[in-house]
Coordinates of N, CA, C and O in Angstrom, one line a residue:
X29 N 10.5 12.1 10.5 CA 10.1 12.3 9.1 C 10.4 11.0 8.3 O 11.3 10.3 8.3
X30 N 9.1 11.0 7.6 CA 9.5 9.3 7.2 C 9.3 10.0 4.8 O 8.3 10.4 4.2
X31 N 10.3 10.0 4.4 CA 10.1 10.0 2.9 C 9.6 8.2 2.7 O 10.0 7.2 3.2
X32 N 8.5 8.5 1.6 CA 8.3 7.2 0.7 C 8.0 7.5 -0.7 O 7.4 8.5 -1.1
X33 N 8.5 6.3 -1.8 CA 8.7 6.3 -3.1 C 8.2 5.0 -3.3 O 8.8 4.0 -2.8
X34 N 7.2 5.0 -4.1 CA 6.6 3.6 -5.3 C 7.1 3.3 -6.0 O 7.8 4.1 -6.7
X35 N 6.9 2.1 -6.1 CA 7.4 1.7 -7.6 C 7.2 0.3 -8.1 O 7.1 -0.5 -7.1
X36 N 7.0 -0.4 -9.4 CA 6.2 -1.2 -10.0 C 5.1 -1.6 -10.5 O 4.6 -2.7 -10.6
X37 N 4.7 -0.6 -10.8 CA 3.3 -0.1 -11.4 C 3.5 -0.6 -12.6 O 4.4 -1.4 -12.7
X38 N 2.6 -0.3 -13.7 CA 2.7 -0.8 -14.8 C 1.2 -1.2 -15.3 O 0.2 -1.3 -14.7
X39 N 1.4 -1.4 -16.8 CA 0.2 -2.2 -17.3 C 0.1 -3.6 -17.6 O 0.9 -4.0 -18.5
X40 N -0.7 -4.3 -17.0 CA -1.0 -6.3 -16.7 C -2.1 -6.5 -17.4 O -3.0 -5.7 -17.4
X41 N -2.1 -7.4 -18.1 CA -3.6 -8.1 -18.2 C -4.2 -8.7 -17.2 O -3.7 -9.3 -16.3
X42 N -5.7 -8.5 -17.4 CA -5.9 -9.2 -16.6 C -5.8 -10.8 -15.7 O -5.4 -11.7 -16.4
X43 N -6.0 -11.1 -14.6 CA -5.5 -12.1 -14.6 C -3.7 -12.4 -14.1 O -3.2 -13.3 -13.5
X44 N -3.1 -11.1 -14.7 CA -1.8 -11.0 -14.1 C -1.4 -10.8 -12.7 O -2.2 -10.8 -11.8
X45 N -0.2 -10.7 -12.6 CA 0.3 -10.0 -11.2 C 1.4 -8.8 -11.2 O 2.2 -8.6 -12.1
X46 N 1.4 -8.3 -10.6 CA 2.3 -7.1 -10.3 C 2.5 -6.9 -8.3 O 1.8 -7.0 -7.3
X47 N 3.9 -6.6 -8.4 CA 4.4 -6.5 -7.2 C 5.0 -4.7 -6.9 O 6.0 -4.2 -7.4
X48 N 3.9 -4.1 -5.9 CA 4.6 -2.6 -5.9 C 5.2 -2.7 -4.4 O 4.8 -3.3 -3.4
X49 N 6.4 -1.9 -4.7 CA 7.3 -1.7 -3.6 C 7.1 -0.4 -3.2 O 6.4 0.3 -3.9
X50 N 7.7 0.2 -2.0 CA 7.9 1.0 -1.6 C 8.6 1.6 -0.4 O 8.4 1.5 0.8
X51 N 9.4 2.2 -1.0 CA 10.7 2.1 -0.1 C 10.9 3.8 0.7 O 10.7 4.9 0.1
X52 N 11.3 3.5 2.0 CA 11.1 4.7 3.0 C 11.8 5.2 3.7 O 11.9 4.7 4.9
X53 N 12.7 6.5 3.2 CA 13.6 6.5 4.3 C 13.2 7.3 5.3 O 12.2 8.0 5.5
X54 N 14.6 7.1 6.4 CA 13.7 8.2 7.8 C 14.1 7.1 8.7 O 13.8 5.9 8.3
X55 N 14.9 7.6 10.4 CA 14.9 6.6 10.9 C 13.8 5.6 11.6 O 13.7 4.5 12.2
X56 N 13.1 6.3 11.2 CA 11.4 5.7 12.0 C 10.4 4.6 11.4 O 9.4 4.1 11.9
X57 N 11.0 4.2 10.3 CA 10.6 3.2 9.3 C 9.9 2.1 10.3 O 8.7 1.9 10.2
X58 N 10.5 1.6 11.1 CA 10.3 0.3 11.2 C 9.5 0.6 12.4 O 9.2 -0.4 13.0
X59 N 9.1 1.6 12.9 CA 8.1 1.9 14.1 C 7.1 2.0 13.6 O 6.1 1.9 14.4
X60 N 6.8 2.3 12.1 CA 5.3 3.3 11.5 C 4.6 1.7 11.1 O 5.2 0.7 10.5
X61 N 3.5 1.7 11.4 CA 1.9 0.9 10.4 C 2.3 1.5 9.4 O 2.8 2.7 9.4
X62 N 2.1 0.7 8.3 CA 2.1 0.8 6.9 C 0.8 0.5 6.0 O 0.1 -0.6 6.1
X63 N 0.4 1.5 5.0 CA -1.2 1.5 4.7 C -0.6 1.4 3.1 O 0.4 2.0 2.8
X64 N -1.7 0.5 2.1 CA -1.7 0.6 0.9 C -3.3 1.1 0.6 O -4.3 0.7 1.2
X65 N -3.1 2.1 -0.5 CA -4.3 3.0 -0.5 C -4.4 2.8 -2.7 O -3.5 2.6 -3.5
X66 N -5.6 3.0 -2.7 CA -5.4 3.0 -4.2 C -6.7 4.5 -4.4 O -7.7 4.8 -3.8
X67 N -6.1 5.1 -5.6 CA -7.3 6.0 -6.3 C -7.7 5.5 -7.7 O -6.8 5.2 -8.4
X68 N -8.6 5.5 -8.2 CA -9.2 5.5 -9.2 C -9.4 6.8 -10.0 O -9.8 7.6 -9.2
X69 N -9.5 7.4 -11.1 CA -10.3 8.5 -11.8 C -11.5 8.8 -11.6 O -12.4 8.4 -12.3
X70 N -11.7 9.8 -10.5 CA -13.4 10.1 -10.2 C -13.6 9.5 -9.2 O -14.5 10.1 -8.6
X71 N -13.2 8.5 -8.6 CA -13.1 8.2 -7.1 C -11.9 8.6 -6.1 O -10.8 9.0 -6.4
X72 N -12.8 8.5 -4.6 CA -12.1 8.7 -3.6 C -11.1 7.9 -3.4 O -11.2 6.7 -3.7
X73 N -10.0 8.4 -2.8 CA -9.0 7.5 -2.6 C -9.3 6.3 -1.7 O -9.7 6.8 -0.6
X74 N -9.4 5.0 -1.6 CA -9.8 4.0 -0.9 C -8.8 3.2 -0.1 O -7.7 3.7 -0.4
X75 N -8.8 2.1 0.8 CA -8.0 1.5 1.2 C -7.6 0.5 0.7 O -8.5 0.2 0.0
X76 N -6.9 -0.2 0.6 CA -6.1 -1.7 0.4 C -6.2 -2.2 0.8 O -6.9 -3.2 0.8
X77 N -5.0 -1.8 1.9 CA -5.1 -2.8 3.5 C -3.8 -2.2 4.2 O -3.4 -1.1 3.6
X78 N -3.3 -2.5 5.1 CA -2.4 -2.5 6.1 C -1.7 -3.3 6.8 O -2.1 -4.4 7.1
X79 N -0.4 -2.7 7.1 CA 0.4 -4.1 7.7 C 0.8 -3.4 8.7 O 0.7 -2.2 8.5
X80 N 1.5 -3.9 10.5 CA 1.6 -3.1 11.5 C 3.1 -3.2 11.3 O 3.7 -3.8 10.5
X81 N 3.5 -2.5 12.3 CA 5.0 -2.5 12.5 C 6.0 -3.3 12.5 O 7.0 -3.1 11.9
X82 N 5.7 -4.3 13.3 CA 6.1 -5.9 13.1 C 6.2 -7.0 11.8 O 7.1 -7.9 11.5
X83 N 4.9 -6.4 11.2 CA 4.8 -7.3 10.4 C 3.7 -8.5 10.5 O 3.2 -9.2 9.5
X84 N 3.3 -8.6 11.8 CA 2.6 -9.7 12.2 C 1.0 -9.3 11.9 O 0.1 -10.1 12.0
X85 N 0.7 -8.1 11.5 CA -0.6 -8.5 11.8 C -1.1 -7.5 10.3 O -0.6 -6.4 10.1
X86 N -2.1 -8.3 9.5 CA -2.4 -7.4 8.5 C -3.8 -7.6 8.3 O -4.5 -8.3 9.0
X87 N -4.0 -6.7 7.1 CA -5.8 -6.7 7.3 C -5.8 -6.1 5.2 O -5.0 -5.5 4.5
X88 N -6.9 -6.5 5.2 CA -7.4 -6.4 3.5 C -8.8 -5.6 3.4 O -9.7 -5.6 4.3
X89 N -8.9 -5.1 2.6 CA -10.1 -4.6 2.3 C -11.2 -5.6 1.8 O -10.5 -6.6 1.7
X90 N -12.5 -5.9 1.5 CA -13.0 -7.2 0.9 C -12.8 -7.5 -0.3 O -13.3 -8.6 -0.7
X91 N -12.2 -6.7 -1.1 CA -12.1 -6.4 -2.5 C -11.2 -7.1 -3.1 O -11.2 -7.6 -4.2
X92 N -10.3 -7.0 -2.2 CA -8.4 -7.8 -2.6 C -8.6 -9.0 -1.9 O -7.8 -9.8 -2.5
X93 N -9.6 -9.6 -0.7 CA -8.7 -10.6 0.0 C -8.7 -11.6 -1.0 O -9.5 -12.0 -1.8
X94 N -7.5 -12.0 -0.7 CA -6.7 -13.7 -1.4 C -6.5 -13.5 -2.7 O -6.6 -14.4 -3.6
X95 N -5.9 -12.1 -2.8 CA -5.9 -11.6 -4.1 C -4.2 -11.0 -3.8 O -3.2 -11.5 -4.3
X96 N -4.4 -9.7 -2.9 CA -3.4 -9.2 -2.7 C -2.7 -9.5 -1.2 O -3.4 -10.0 -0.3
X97 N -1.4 -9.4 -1.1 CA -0.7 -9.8 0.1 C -0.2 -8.4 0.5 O -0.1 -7.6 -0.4
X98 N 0.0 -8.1 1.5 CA 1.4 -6.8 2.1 C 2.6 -7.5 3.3 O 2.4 -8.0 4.4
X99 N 3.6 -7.1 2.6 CA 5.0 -7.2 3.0 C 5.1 -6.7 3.9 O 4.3 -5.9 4.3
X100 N 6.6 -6.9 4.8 CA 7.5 -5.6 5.1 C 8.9 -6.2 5.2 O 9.0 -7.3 5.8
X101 N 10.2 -5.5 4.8 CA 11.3 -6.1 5.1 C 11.7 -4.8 5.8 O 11.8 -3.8 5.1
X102 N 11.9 -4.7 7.5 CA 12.0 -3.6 7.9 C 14.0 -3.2 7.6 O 14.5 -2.1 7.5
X103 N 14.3 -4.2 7.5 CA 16.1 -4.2 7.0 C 16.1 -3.2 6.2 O 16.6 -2.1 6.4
X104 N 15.5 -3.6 4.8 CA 15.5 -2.8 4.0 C 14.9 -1.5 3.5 O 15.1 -0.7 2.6
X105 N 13.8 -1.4 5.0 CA 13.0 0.0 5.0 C 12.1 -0.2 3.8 O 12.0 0.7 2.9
X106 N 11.5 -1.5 3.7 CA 10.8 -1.8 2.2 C 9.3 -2.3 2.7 O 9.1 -2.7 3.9
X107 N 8.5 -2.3 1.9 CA 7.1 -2.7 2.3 C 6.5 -3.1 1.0 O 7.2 -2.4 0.2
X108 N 5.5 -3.9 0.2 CA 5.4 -4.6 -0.7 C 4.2 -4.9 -0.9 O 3.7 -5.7 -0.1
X109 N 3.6 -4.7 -1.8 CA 2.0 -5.3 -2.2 C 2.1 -6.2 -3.3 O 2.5 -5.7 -4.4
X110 N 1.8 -7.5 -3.1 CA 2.3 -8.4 -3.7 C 0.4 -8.2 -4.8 O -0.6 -8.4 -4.0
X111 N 0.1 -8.1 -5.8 CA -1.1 -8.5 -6.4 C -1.4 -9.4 -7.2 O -1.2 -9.1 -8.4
X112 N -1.8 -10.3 -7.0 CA -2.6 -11.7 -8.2 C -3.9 -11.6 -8.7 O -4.5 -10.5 -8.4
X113 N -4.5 -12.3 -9.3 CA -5.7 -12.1 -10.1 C -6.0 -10.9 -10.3 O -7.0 -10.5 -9.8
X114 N -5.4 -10.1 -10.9 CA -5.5 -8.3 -11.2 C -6.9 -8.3 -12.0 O -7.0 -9.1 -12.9
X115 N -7.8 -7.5 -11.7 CA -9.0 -7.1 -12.4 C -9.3 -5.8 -13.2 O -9.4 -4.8 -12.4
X116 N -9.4 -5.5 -14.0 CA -10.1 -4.1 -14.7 C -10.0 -3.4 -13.5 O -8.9 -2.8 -13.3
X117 N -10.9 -3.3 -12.8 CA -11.1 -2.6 -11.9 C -10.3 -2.7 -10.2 O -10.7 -2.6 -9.0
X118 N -9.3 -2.9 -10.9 CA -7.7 -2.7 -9.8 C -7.2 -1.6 -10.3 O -6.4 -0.9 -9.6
X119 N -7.5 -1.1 -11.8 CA -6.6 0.4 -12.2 C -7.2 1.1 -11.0 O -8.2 1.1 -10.4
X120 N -6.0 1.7 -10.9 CA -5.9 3.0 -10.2 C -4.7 3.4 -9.7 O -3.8 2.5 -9.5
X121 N -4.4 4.7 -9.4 CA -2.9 5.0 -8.6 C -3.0 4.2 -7.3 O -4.0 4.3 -6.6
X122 N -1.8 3.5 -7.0 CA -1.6 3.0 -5.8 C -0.5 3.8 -4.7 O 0.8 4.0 -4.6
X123 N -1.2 4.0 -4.1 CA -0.4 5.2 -2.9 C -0.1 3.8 -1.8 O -0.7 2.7 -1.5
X124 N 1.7 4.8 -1.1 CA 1.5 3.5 0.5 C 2.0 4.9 1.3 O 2.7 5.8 0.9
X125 N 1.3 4.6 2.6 CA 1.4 5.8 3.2 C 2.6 5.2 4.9 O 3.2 4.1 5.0
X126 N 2.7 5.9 5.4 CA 3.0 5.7 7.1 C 2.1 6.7 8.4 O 1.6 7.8 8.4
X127 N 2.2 5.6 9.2 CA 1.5 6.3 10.0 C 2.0 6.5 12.2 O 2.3 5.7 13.1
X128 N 1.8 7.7 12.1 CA 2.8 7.5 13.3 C 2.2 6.9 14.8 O 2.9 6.6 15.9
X129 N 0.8 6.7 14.6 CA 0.0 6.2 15.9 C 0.1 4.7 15.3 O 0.2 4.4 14.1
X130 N -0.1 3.5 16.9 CA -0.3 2.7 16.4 C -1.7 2.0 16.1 O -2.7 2.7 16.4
X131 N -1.8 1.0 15.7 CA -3.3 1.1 15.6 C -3.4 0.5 13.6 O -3.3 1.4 12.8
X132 N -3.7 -0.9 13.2 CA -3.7 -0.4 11.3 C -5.4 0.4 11.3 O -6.3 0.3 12.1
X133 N -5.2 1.1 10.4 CA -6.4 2.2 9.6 C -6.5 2.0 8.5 O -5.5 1.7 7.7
X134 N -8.0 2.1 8.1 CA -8.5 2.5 6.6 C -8.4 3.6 6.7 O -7.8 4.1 5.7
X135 N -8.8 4.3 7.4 CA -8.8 5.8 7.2 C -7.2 6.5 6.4 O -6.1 6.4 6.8
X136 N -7.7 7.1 5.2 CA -6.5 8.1 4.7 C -6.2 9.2 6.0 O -5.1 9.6 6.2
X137 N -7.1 9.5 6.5 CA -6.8 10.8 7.4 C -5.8 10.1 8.4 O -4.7 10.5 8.8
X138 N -6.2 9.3 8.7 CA -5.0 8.5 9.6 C -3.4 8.3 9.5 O -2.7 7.7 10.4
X139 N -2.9 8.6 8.5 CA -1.7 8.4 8.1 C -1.1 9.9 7.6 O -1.6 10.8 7.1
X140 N 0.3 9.6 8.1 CA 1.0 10.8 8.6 C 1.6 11.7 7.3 O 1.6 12.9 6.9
X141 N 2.4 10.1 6.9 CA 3.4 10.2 5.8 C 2.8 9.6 4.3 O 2.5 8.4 4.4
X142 N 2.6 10.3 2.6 CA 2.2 9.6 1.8 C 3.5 9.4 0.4 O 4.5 10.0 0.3
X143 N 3.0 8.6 -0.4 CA 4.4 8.5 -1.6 C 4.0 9.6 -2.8 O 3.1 10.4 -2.8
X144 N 4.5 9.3 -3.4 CA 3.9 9.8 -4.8 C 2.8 9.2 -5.6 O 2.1 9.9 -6.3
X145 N 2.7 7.9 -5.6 CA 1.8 6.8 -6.1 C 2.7 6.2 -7.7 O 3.5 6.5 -8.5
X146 N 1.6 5.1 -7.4 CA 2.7 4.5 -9.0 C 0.9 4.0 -9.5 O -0.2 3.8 -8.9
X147 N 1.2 4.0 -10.9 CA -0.3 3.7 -11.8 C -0.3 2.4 -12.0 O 0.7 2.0 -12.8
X148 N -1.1 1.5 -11.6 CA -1.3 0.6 -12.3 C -2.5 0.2 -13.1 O -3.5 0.3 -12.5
X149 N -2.5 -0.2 -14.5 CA -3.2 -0.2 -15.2 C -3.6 -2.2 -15.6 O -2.7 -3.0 -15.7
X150 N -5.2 -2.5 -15.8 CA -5.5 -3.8 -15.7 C -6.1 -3.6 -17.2 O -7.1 -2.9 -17.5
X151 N -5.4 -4.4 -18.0 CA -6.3 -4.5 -19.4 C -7.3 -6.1 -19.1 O -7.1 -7.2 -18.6
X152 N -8.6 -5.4 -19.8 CA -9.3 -6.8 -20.0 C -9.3 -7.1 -21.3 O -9.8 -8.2 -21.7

């Protein structure tokens, strides 16, 4: 059983950056892929991107790349969406989930474990 909690959300102008964390306890932390997911109001929940277990290998949606980064400090049981050039349309709740197969996924259905989500909000 893996618990996860967000945090760093907030409202940025655009242009800004914001760093959300998410921290997970459960001894299994450091075996699980790690997924960042965002919702919007009126939209489906979508993907971010993903980081694998290690760390070594991550993947972006086309939306974020060279925009947003993902972490992981498995010491700390911590995982990290680092975001730059924030746009209007980056609001949305930011969910990070775990997942117990290996394999990174876009798919939401794919992931085992989800957080609460943290809001971030992009003024233009």
């Amino acid at each position: 059983q893996v618990q996860l909690v967000e945090s760093g959300g907030g409202l940025v102008q655009a242009g800004g950056s914001l760093r959300l964390s998410c921290a997970a306890s459960g001894r299994t932390f450091s075996n699980n892929e790690m997924g960042w997911f965002r919702q919007a109001p009126g939209k489906e929940r979508e993907s971010v991107g993903a980081i694998s277990w290690t760390g070594g290998s991550t993947y972006y949606v086309d939306s974020v790349k060279g925009r947003f980064t993902i972490s992981r400090d498995n010491a700390k049981n911590t995982v990290y969406l680092q975001m730059n050039s924030l746009k209007p349309e980056d609001t949305a709740v930011y969910y990070c989930a775990a997942r117990k197969l290996r394999g990174l996924s876009s798919n939401p259905n794919d992931y085992d474990y989800w957080g609460q989500g943290t809001q971030v909000t992009v003024s233009s």
